[in-house]
PDB file of N, CA and C in Angstrom:
ATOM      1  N   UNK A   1     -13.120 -18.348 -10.746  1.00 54.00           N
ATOM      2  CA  UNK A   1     -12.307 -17.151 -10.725  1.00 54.00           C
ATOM      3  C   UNK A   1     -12.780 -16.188  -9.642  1.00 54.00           C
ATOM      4  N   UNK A   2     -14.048 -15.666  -9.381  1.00 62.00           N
ATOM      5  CA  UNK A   2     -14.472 -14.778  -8.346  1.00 62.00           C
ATOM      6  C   UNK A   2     -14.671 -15.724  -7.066  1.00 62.00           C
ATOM      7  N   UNK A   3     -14.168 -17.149  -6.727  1.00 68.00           N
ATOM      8  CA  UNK A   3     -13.766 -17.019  -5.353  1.00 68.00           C
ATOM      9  C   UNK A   3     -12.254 -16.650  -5.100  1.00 68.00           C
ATOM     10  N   UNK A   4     -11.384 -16.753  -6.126  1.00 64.00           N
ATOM     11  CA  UNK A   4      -9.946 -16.038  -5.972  1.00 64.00           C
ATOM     12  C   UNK A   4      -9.818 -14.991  -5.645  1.00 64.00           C
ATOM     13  N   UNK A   5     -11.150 -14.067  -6.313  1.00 62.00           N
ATOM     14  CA  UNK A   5     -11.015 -12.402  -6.451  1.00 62.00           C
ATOM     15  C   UNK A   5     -10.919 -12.226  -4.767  1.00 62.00           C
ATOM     16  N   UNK A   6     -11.205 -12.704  -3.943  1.00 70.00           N
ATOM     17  CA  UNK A   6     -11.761 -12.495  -2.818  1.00 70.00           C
ATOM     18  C   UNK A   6     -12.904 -10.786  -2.132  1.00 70.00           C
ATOM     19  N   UNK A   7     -12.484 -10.214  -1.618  1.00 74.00           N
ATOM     20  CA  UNK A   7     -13.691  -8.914  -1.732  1.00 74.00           C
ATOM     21  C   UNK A   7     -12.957  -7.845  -1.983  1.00 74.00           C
ATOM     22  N   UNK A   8     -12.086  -7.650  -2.635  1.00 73.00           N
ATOM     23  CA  UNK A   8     -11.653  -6.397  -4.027  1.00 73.00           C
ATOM     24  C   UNK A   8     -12.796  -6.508  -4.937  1.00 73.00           C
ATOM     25  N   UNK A   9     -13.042  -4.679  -4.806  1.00 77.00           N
ATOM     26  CA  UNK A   9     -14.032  -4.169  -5.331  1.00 77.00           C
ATOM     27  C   UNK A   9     -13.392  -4.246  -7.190  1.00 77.00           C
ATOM     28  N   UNK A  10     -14.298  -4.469  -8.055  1.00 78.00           N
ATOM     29  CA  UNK A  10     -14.036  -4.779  -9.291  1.00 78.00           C
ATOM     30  C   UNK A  10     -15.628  -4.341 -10.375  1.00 78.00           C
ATOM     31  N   UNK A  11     -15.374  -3.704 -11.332  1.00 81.00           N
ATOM     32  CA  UNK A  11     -16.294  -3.783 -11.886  1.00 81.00           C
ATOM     33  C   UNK A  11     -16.796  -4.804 -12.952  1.00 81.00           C
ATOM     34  N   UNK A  12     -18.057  -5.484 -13.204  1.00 85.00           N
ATOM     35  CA  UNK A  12     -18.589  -5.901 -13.578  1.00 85.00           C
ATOM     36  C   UNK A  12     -18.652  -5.786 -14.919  1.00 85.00           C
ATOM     37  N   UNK A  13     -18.336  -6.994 -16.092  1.00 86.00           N
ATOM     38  CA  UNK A  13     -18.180  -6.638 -17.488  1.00 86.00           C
ATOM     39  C   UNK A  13     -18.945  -6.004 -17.824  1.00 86.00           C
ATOM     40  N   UNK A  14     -18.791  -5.367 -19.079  1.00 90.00           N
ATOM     41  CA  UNK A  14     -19.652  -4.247 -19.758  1.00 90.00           C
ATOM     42  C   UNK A  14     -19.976  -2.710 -18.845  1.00 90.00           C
ATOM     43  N   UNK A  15     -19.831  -2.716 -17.562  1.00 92.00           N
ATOM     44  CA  UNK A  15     -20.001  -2.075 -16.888  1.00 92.00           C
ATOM     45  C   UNK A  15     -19.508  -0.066 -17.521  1.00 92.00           C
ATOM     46  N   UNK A  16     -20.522   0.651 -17.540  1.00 91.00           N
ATOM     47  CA  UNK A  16     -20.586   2.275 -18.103  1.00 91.00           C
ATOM     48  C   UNK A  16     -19.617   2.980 -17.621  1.00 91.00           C
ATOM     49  N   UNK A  17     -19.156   2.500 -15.807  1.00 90.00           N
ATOM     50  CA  UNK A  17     -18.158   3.287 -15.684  1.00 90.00           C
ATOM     51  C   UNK A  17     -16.759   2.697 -15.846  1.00 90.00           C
ATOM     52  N   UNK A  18     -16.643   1.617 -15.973  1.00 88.00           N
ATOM     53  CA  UNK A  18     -15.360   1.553 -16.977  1.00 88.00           C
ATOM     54  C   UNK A  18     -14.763   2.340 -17.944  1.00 88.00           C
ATOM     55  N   UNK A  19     -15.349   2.793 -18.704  1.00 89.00           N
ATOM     56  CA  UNK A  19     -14.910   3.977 -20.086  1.00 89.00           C
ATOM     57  C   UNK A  19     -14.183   4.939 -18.926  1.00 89.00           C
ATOM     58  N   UNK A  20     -15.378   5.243 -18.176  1.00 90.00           N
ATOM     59  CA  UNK A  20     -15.350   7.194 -17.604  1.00 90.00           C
ATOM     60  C   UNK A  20     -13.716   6.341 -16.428  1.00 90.00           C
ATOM     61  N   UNK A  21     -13.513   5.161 -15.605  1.00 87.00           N
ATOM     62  CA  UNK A  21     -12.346   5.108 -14.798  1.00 87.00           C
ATOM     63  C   UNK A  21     -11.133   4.998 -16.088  1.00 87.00           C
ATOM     64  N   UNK A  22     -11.343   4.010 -17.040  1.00 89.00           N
ATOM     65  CA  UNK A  22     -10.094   4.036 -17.686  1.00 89.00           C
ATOM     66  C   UNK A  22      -9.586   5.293 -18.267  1.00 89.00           C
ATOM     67  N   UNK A  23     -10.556   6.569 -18.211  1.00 91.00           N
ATOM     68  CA  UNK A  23     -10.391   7.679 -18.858  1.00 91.00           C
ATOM     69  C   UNK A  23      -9.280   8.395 -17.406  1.00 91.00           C
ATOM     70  N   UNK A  24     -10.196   8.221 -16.621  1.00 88.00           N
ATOM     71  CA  UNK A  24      -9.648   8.664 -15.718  1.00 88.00           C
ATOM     72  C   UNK A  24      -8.065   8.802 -14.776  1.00 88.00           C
ATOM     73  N   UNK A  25      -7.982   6.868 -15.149  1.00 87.00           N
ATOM     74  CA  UNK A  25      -6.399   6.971 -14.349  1.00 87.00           C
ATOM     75  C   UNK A  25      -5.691   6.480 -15.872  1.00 87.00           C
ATOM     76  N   UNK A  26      -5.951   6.393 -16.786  1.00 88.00           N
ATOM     77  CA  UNK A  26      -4.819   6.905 -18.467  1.00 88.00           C
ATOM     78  C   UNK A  26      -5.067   5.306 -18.581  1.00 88.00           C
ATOM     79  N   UNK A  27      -5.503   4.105 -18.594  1.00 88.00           N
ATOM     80  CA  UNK A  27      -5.619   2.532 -18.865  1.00 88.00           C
ATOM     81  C   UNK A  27      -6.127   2.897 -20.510  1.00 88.00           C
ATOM     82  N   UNK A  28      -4.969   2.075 -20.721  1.00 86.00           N
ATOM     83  CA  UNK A  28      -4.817   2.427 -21.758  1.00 86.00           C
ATOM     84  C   UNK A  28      -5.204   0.414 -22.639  1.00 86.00           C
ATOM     85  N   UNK A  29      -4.994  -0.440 -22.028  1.00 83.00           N
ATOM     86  CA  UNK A  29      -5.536  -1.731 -22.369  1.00 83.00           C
ATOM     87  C   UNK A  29      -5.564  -2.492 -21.420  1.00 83.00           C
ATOM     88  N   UNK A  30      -5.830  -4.351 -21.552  1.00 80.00           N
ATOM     89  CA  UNK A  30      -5.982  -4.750 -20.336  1.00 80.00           C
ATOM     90  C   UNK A  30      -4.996  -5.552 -20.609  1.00 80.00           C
ATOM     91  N   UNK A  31      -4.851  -6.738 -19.143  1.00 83.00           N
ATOM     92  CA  UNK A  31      -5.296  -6.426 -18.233  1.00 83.00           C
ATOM     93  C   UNK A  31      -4.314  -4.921 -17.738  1.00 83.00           C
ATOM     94  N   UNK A  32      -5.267  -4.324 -16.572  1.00 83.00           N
ATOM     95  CA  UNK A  32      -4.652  -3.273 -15.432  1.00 83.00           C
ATOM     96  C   UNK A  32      -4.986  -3.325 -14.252  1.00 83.00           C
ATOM     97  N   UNK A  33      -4.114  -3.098 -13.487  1.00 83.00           N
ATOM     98  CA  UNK A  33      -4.582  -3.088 -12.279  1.00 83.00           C
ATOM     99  C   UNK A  33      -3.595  -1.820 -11.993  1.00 83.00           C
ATOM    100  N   UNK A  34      -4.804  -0.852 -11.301  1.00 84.00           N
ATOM    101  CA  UNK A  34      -4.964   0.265 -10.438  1.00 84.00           C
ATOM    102  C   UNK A  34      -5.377   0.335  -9.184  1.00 84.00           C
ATOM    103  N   UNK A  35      -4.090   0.750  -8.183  1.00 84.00           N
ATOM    104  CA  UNK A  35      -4.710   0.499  -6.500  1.00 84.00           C
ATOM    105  C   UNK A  35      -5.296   2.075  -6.562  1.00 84.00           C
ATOM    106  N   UNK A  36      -6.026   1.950  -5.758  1.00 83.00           N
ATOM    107  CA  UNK A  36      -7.210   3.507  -5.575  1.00 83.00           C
ATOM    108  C   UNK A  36      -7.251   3.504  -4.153  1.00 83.00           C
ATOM    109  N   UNK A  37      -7.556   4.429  -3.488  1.00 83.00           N
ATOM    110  CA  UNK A  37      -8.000   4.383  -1.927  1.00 83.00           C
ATOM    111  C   UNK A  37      -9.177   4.295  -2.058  1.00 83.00           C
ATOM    112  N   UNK A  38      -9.967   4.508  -0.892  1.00 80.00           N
ATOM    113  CA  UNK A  38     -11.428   4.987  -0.992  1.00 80.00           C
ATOM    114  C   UNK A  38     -11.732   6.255  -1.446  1.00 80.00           C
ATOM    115  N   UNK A  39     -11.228   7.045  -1.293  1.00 85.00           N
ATOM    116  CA  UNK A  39     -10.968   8.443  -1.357  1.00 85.00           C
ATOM    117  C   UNK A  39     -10.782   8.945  -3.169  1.00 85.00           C
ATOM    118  N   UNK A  40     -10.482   7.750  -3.952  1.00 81.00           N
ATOM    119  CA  UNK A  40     -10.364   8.373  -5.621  1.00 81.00           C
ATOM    120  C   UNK A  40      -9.228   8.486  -5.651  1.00 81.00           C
ATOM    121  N   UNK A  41      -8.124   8.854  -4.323  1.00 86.00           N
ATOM    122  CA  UNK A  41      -6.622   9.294  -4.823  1.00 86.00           C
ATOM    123  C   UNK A  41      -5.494   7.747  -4.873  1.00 86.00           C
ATOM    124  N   UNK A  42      -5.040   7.881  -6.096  1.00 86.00           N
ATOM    125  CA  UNK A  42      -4.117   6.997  -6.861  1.00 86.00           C
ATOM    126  C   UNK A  42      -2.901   6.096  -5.558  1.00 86.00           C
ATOM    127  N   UNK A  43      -2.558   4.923  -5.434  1.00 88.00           N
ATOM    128  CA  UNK A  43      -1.799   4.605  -5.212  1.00 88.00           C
ATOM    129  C   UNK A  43      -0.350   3.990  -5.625  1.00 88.00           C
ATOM    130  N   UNK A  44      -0.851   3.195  -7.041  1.00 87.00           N
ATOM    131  CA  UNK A  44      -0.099   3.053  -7.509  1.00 87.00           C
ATOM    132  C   UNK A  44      -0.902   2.440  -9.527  1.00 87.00           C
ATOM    133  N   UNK A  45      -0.173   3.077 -10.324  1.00 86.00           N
ATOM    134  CA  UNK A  45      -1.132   2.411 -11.575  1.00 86.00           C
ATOM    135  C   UNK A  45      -0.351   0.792 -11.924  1.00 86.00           C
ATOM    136  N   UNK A  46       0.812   0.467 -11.750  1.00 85.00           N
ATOM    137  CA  UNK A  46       1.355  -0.116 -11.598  1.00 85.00           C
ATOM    138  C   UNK A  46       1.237  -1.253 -11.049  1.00 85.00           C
ATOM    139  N   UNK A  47       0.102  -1.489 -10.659  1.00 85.00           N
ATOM    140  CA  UNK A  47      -0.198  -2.523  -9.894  1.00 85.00           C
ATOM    141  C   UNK A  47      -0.165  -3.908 -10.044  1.00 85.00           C
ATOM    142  N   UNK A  48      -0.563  -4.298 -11.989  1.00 82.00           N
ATOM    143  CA  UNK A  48      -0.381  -5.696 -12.115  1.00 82.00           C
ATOM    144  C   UNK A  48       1.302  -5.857 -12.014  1.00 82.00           C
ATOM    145  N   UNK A  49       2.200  -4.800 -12.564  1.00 83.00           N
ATOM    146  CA  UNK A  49       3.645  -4.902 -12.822  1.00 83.00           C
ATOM    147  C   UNK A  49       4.180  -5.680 -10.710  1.00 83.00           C
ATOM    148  N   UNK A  50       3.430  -4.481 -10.237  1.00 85.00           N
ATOM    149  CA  UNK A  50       4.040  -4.865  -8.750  1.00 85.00           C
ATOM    150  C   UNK A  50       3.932  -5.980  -8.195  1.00 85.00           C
ATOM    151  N   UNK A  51       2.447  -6.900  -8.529  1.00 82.00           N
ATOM    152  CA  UNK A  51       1.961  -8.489  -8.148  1.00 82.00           C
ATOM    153  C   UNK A  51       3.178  -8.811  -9.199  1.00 82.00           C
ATOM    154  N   UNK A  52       3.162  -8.846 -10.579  1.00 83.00           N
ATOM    155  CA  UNK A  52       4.033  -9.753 -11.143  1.00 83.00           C
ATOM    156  C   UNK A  52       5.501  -9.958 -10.322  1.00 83.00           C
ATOM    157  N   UNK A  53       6.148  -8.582 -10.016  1.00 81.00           N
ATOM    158  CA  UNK A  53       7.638  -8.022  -9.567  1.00 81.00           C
ATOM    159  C   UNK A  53       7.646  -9.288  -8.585  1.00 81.00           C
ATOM    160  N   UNK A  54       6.427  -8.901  -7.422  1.00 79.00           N
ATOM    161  CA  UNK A  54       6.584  -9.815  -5.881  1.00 79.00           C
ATOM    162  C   UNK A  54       6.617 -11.384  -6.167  1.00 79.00           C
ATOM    163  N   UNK A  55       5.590 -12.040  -7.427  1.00 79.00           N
ATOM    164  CA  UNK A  55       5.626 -12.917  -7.702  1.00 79.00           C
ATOM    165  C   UNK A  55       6.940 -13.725  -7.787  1.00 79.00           C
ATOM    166  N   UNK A  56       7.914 -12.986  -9.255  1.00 81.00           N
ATOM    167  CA  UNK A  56       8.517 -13.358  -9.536  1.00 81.00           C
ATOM    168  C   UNK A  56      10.256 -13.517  -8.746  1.00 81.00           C
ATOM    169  N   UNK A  57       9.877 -12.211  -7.326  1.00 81.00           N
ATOM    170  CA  UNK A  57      10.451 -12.138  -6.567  1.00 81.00           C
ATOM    171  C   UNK A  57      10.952 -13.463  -5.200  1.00 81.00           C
ATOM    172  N   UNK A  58       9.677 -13.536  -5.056  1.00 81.00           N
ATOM    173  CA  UNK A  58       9.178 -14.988  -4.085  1.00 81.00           C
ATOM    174  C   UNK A  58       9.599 -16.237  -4.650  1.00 81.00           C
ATOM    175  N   UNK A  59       9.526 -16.099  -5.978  1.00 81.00           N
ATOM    176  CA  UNK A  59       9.928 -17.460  -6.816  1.00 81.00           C
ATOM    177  C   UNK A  59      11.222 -17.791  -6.713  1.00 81.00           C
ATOM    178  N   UNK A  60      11.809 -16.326  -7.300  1.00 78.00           N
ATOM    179  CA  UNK A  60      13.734 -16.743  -7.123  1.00 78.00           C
ATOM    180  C   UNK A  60      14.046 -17.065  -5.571  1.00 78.00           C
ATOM    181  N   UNK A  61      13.766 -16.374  -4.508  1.00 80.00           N
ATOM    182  CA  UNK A  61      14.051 -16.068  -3.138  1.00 80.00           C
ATOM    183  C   UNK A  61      13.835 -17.876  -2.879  1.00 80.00           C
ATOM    184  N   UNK A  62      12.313 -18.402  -3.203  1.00 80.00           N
ATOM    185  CA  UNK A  62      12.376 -20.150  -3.598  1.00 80.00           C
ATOM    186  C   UNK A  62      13.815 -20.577  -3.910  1.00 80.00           C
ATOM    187  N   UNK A  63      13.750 -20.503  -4.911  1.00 77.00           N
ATOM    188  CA  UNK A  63      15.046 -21.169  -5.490  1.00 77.00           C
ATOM    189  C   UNK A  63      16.562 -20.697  -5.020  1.00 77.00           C
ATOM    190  N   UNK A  64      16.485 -19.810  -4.610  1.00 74.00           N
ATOM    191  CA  UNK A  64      17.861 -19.523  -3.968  1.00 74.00           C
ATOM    192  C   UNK A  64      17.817 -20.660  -2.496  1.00 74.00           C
ATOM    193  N   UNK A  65      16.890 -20.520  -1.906  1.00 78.00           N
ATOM    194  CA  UNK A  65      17.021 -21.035  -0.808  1.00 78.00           C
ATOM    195  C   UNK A  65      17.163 -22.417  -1.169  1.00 78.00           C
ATOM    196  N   UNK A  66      16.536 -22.890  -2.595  1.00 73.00           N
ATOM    197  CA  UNK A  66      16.947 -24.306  -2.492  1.00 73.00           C
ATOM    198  C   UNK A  66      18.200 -24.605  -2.727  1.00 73.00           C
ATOM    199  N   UNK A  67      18.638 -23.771  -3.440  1.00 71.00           N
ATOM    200  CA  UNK A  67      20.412 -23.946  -3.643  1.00 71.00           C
ATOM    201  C   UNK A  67      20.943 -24.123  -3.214  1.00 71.00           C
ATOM    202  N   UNK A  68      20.749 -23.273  -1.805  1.00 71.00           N
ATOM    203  CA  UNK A  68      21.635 -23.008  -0.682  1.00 71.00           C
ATOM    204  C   UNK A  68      21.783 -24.592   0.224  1.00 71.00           C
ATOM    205  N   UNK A  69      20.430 -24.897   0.520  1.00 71.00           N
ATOM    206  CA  UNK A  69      20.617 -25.832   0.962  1.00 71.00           C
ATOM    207  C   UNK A  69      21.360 -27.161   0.220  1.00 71.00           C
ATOM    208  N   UNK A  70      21.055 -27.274  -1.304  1.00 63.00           N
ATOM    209  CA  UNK A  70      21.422 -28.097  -2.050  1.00 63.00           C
ATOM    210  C   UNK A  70      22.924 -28.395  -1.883  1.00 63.00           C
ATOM    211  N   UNK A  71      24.008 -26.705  -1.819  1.00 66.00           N
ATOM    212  CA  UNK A  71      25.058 -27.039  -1.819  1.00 66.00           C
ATOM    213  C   UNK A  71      25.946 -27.529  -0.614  1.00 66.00           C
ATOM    214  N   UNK A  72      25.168 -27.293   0.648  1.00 69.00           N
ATOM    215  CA  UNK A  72      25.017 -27.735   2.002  1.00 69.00           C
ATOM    216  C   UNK A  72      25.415 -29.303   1.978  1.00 69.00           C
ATOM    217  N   UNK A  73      24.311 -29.658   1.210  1.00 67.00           N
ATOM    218  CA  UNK A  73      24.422 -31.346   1.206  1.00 67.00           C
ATOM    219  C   UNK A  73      24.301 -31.584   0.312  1.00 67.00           C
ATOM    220  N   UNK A  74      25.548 -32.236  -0.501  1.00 66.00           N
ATOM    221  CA  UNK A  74      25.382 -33.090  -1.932  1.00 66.00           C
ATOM    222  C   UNK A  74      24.578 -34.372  -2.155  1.00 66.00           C
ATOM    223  N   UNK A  75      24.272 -34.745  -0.845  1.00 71.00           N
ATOM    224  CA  UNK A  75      23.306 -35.875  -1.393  1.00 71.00           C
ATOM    225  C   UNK A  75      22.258 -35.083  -1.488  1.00 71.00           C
ATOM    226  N   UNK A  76      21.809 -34.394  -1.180  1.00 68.00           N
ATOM    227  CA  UNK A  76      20.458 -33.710  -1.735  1.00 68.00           C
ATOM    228  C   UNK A  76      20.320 -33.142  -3.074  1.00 68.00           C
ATOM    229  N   UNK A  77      21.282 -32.531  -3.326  1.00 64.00           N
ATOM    230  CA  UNK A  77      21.753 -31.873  -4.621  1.00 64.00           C
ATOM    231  C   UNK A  77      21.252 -32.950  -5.897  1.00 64.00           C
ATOM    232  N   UNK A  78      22.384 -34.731  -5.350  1.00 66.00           N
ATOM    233  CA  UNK A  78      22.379 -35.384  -5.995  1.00 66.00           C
ATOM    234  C   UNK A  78      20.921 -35.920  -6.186  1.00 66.00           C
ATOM    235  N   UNK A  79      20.239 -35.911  -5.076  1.00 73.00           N
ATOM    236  CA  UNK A  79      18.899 -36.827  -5.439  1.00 73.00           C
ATOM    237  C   UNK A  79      18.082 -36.147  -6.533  1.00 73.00           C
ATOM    238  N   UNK A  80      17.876 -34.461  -5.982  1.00 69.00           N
ATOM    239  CA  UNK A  80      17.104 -33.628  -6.826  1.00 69.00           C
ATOM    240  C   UNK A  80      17.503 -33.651  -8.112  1.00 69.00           C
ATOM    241  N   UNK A  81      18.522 -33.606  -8.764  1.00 66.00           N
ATOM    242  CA  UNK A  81      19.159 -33.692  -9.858  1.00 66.00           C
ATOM    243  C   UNK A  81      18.607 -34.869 -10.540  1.00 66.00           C
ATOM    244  N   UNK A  82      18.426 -36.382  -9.715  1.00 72.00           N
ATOM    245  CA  UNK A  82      18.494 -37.815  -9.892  1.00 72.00           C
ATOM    246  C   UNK A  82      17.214 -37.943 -10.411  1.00 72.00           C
ATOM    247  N   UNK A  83      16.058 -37.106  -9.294  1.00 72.00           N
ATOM    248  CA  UNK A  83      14.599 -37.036  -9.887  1.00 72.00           C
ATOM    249  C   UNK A  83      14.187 -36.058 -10.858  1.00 72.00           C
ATOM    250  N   UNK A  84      14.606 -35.045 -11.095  1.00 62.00           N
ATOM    251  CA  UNK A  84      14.494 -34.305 -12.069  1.00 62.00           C
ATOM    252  C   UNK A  84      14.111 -34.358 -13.577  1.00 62.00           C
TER     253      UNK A  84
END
């Protein structure tokens, strides 16, 4: 898992200032993700919602494009369908 994290700063379980940040930007359970600057000022609290949004965004934008092509050419349509 922490070679995924790549070098986003993260605190360390059990870690003291956890209490005093979740107090801080309202985290109210987990998971959360909060973008911060360097600076302490907020970017967005929203943050796991926004990875999920783009995720699930990229996924359809996938599948549209396969459509598109699918309906382009019915033998393709047909094969994908065939292996499915």
């Amino acid at each position: 898992m922490e070679e995924a994290h790549g070098d986003w700063y993260c605190l360390p379980f059990g870690s003291p200032k956890i209490q005093e940040l979740a107090t801080k930007y309202g985290v109210s359970g987990i998971p959360a993700l909060i973008i911060i600057k360097a600076d302490g000022k907020e970017v967005t609290k929203n943050g796991r919602g926004d990875v999920t949004f783009d995720f699930c965004r990229r996924i359809a934008q996938e599948s549209l494009q396969n459509w598109r092509f699918q309906s382009k050419n019915p033998k393709a349509a047909l094969s994908a369908w065939k292996s499915a």
